[in-house]
PDB file of C-alpha atoms in Angstrom:
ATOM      1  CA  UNK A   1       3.621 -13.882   3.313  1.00  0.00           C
ATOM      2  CA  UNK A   2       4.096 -10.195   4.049  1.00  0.00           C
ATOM      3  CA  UNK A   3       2.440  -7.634   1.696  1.00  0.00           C
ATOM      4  CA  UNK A   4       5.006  -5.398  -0.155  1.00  0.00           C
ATOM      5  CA  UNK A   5       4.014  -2.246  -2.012  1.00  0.00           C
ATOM      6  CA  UNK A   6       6.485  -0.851  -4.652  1.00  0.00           C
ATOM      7  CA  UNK A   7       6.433   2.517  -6.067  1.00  0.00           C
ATOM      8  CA  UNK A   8       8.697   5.393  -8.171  1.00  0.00           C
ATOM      9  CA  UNK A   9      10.006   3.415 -10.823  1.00  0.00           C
ATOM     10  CA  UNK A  10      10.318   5.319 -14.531  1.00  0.00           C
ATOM     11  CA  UNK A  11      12.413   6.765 -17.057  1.00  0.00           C
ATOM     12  CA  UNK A  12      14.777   8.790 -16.034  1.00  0.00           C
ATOM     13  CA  UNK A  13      18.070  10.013 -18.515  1.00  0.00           C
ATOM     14  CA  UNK A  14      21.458   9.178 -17.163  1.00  0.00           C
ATOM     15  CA  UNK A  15      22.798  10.805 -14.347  1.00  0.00           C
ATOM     16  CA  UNK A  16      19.529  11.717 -13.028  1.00  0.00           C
ATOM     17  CA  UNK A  17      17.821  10.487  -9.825  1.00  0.00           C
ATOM     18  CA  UNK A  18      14.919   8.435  -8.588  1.00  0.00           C
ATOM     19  CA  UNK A  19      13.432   7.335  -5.493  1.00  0.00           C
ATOM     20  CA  UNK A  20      11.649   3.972  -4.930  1.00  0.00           C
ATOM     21  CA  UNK A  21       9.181   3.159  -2.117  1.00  0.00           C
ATOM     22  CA  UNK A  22       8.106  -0.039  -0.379  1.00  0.00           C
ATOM     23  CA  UNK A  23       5.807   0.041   1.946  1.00  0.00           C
ATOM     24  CA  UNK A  24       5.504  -3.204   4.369  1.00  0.00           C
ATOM     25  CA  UNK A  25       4.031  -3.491   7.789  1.00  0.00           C
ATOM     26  CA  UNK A  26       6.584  -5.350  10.517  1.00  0.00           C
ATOM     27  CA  UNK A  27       9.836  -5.242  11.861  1.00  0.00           C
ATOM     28  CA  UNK A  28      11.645  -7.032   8.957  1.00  0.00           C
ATOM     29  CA  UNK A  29      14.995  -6.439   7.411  1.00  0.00           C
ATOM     30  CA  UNK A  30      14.110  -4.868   3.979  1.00  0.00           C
ATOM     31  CA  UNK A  31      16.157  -5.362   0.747  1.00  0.00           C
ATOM     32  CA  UNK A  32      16.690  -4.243  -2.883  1.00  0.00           C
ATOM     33  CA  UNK A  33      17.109  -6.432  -5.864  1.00  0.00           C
ATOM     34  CA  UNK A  34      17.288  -6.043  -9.274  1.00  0.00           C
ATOM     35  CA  UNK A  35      16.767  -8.338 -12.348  1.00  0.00           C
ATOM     36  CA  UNK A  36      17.143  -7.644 -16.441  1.00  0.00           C
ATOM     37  CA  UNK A  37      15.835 -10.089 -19.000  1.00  0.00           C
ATOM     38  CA  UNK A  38      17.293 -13.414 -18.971  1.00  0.00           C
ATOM     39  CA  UNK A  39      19.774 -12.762 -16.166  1.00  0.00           C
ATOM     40  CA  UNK A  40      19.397 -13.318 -12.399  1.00  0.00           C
ATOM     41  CA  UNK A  41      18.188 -11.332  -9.841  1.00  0.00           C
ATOM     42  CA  UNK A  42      20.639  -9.175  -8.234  1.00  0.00           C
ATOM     43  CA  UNK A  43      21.340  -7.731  -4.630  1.00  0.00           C
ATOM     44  CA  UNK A  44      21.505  -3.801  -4.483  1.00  0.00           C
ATOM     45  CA  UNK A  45      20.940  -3.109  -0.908  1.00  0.00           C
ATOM     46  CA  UNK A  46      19.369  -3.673   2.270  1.00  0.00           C
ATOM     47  CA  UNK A  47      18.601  -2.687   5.927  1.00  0.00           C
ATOM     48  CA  UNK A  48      17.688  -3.196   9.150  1.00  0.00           C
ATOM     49  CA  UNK A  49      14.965  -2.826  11.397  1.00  0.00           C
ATOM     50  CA  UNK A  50      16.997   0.203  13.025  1.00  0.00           C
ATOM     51  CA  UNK A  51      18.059   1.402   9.930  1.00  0.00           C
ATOM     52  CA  UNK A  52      21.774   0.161  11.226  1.00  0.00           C
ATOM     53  CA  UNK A  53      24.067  -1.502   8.962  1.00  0.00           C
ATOM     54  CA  UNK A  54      23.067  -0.941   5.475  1.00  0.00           C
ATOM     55  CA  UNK A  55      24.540  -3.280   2.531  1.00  0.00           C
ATOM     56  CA  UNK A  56      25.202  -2.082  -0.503  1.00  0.00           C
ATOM     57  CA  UNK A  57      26.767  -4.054  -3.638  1.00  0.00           C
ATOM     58  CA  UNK A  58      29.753  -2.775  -5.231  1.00  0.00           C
ATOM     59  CA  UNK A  59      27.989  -1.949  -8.106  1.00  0.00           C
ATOM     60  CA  UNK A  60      25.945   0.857  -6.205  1.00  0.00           C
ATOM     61  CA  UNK A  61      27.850   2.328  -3.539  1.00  0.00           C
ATOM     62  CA  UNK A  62      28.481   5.792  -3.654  1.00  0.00           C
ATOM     63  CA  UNK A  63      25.286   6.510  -5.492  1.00  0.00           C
ATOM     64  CA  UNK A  64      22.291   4.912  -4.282  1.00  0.00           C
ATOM     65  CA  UNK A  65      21.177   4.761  -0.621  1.00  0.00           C
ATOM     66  CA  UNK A  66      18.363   2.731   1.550  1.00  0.00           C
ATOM     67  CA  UNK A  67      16.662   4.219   3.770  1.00  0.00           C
ATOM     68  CA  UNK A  68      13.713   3.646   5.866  1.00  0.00           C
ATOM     69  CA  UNK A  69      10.629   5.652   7.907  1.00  0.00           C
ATOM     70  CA  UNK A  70       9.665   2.943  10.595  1.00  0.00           C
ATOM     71  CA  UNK A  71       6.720   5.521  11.637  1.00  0.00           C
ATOM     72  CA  UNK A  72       5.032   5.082   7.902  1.00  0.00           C
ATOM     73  CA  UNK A  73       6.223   1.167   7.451  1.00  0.00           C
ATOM     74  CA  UNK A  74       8.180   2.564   4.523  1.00  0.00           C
ATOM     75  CA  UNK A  75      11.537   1.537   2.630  1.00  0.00           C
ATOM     76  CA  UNK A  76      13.292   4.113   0.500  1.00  0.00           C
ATOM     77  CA  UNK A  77      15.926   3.598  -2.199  1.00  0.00           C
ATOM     78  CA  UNK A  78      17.379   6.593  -3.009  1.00  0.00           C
ATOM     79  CA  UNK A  79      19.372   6.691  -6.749  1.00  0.00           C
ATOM     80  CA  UNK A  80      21.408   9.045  -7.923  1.00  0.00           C
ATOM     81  CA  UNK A  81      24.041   9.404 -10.634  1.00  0.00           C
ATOM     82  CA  UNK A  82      21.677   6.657 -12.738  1.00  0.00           C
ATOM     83  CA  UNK A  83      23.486   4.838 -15.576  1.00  0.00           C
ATOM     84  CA  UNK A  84      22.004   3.100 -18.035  1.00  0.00           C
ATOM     85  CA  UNK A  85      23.277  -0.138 -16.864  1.00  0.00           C
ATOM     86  CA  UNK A  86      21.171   0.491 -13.537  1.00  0.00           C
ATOM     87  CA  UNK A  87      17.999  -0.062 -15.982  1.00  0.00           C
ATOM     88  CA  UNK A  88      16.252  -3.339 -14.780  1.00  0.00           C
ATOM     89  CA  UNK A  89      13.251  -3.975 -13.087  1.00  0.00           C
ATOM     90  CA  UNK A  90      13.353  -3.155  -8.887  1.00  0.00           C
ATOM     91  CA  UNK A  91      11.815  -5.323  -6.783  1.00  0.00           C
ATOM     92  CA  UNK A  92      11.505  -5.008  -3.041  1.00  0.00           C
ATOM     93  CA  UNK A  93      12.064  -7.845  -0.797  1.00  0.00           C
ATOM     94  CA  UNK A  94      11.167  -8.505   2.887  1.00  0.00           C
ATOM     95  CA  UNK A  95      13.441 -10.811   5.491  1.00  0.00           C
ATOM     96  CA  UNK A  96      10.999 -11.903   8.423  1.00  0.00           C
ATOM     97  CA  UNK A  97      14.031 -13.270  10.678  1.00  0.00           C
ATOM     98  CA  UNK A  98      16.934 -12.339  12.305  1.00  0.00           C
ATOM     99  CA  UNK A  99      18.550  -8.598  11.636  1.00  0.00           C
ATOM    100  CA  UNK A 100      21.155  -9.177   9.201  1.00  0.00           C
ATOM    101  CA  UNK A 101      21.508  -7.590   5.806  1.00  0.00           C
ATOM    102  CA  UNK A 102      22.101 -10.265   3.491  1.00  0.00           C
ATOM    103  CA  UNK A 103      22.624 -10.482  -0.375  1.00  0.00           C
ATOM    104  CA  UNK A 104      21.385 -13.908  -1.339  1.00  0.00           C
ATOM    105  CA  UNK A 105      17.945 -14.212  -2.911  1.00  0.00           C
ATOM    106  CA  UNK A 106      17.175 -16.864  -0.609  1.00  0.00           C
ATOM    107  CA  UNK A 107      17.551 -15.156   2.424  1.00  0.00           C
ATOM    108  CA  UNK A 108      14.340 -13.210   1.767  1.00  0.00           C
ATOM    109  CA  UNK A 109      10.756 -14.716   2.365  1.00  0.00           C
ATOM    110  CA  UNK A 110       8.231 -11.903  -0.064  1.00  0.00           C
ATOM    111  CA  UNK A 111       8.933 -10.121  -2.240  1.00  0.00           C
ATOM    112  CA  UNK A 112       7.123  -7.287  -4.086  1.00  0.00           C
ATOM    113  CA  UNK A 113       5.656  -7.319  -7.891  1.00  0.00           C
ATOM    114  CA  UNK A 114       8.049  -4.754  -9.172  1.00  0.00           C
ATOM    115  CA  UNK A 115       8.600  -1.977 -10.331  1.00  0.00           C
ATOM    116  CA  UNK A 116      10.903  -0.698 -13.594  1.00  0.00           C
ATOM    117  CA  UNK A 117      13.463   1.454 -13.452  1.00  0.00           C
ATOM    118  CA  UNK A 118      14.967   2.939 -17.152  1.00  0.00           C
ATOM    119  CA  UNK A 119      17.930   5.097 -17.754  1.00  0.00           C
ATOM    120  CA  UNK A 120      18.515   6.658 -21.271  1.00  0.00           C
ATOM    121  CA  UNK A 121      21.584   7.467 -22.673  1.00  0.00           C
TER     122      UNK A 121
END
């Protein structure tokens, strides 16, 4: 299990901007989910070791991006243009093998405790 450190969740109106932070020592591939009340948890993006291809979902592109500071063990996810529908609770998750960028919840081997994320109308 690899130790993951979330931070920068909050409230934030719509069309605003907020950065989260994970911090987590190794060379992993890092990820972004997502998860609301009684519905799954959802891929938003992720990256590689190099910081070489990112994956974003559909639903984010454009407006969020993942970023990361190797130097500080640090994961950034950058969000701008929030919409109330991007309300949910963010949770960071590490990948301890290989270097791909994949979406599936399963893929991932720790995960952070969370941290929420609210955008008012």
């Amino acid at each position: 299990q690899v130790h993951l450190d979330e931070s920068g969740g909050g409230l934030v109106q719509a069309g605003g901007s907020l950065r989260l932070s994970c911090a987590a020592s190794g060379r992993y591939v890092m990820g972004w989910f997502r998860q609301t009340p009684g519905k799954e948890r959802d891929f938003v993006a992720a990256i590689s070791w190099s910081g070489s291809n990112p994956n974003y979902a559909d639903s984010v592109k454009g407006r969020f991006t993942i970023s990361r500071d190797n130097a500080k063990n640090t994961v950034y996810l950058q969000m701008n243009s929030l919409k109330p529908e991007d309300t949910a609770v963010y949770y960071c998750a590490v990948r301890t093998t290989g270097w791909r960028t994949p979406a599936a919840t399963y893929e991932y081997d720790s995960w952070g405790q969370g941290t929420q994320v609210t955008v008012s109308s």
